[in-house]
mmCIF file of C-alpha atoms and ligand atoms in Angstrom:
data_model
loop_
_atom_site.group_PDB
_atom_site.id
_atom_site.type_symbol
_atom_site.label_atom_id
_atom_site.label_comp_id
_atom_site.label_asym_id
_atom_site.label_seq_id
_atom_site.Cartn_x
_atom_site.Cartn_y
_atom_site.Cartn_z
ATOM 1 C CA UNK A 2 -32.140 55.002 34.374
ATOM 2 C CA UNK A 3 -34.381 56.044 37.060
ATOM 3 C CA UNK A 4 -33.208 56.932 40.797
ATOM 4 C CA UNK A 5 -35.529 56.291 43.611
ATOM 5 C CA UNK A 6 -34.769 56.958 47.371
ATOM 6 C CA UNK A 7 -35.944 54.550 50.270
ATOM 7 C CA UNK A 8 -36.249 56.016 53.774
ATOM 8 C CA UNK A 9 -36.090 53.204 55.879
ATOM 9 C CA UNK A 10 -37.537 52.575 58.881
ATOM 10 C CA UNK A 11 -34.518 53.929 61.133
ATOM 11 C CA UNK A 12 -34.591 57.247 58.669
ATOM 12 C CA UNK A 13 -32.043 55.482 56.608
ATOM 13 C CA UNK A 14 -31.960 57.437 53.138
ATOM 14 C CA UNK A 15 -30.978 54.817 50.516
ATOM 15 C CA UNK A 16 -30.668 55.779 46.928
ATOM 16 C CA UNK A 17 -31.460 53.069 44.654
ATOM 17 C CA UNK A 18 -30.971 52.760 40.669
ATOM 18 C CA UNK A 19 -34.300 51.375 38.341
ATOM 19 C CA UNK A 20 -35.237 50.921 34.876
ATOM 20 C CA UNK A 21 -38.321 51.690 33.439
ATOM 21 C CA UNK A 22 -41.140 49.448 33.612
ATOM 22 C CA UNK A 23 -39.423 48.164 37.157
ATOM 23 C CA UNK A 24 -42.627 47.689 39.810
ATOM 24 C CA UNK A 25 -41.704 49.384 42.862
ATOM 25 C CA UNK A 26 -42.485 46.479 45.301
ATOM 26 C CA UNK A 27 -39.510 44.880 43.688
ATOM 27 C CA UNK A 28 -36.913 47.375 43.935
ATOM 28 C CA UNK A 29 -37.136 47.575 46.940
ATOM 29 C CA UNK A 30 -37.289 44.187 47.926
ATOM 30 C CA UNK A 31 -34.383 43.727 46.052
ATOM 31 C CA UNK A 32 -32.593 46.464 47.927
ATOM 32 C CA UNK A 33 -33.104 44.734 51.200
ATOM 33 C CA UNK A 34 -36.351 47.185 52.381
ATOM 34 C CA UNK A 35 -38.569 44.914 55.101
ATOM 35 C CA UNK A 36 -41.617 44.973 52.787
ATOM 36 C CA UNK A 37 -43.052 41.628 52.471
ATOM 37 C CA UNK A 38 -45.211 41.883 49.302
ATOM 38 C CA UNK A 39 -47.007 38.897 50.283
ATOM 39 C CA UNK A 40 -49.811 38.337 47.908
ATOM 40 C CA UNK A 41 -47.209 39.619 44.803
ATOM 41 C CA UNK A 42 -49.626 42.314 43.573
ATOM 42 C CA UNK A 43 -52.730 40.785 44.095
ATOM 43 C CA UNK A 44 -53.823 44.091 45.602
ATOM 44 C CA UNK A 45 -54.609 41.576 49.022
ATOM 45 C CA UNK A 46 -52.504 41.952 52.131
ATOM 46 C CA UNK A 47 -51.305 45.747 52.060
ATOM 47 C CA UNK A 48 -47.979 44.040 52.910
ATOM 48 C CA UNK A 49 -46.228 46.544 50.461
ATOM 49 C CA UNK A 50 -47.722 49.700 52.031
ATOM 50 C CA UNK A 51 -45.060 52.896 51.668
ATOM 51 C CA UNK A 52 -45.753 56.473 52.521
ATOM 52 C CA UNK A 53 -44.747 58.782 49.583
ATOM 53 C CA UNK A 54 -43.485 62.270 49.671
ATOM 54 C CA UNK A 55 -45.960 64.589 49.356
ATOM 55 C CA UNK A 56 -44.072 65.977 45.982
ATOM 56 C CA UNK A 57 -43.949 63.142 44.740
ATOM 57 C CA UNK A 58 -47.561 62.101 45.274
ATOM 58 C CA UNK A 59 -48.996 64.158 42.443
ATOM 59 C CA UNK A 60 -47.153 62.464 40.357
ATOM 60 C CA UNK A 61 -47.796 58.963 40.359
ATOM 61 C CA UNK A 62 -51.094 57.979 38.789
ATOM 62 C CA UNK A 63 -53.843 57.616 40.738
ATOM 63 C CA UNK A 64 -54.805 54.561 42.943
ATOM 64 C CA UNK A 65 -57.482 52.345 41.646
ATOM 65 C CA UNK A 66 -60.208 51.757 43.696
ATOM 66 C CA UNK A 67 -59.178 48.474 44.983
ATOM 67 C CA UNK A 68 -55.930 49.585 45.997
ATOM 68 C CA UNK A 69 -57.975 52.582 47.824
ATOM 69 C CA UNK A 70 -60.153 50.228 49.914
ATOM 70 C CA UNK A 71 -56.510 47.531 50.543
ATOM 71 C CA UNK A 72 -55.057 51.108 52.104
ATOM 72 C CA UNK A 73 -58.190 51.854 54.485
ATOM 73 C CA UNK A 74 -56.780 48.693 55.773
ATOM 74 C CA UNK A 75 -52.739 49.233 55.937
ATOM 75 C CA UNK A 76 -51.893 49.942 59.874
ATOM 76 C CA UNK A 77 -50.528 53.517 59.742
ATOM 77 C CA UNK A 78 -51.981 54.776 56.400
ATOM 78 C CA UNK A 79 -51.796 58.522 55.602
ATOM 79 C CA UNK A 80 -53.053 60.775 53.013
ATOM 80 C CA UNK A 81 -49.982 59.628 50.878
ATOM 81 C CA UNK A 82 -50.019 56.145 51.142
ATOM 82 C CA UNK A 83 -49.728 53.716 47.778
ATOM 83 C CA UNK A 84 -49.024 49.937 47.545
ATOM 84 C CA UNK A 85 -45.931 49.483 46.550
ATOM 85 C CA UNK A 86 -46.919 46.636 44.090
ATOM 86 C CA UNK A 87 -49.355 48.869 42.134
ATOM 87 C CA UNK A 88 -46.460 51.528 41.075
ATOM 88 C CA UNK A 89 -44.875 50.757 37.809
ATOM 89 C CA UNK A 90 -41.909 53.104 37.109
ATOM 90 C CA UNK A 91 -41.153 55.200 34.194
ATOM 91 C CA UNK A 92 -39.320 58.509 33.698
ATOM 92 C CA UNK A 93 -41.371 61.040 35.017
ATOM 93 C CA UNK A 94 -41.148 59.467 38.276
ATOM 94 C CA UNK A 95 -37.187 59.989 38.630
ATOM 95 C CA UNK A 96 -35.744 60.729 42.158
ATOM 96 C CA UNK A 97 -39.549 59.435 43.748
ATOM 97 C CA UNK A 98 -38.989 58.777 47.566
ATOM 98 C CA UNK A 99 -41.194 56.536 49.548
ATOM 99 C CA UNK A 100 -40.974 55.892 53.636
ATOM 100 C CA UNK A 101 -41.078 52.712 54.514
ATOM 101 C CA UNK A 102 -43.943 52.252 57.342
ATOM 102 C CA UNK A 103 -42.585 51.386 60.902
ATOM 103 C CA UNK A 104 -45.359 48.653 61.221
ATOM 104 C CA UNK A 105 -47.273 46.528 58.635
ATOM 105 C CA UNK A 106 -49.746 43.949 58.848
ATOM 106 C CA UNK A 107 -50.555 40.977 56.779
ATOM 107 C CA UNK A 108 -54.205 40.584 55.828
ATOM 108 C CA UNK A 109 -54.048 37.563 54.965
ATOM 109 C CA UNK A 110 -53.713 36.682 58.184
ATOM 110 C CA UNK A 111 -50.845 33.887 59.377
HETATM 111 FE FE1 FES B 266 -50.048 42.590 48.494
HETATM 112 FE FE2 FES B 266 -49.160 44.800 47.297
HETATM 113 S S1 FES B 266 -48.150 42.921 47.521
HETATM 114 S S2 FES B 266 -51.088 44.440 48.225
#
């Protein structure tokens, strides 16, 4: 089993079980965090945008290029933002803790 930690939007610090091979964007939708996920991984509305702990950054694999140029996008991007729907978990990423961004925007417009 894999523990990751949510910080909510509030600085709510939610720890919240996995398995491997769980996406991320789905754990924590199903632990009640606001992130809309609204194209469901089609790497098209930056919907699932969460800010990762810079220790725990180096440890995810890198972003693919299309998620790269969907996060130039994401209102309130940083140096350690991923999409949510593009991180698969596994072991090695036990106790990973995201931020959950104050503000999103979908870019796939209304
Ligand atoms: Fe749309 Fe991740 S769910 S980019």
């Amino acid at each position: 089993m894999i523990c990751v930690r949510f910080i909510g939007t509030d600085g709510t610090v939610r720890e919240v079980a996995a398995q491997p091979g769980d996406r991320l964007l789905d754990v924590a939708q199903a632990d009640g965090q606001p992130l809309e996920g609204t194209c469901e991984g089609q790497m098209a509305c930056s919907t699932c945008h969460v800010i990762v702990e810079a220790n725990d950054f180096a440890r995810l694999k890198p972003a693919r290029e299309e998620e790269e140029d969907m996060l130039d996008l994401a209102v309130g991007a940083t140096r350690n933002s991923r999409l949510a729907c593009q991180i698969w978990l596994d072991e090695t990423l036990d106790g990973l803790t995201v931020r959950i961004p104050a503000e999103t925007r979908n870019m796939q417009g209304r």
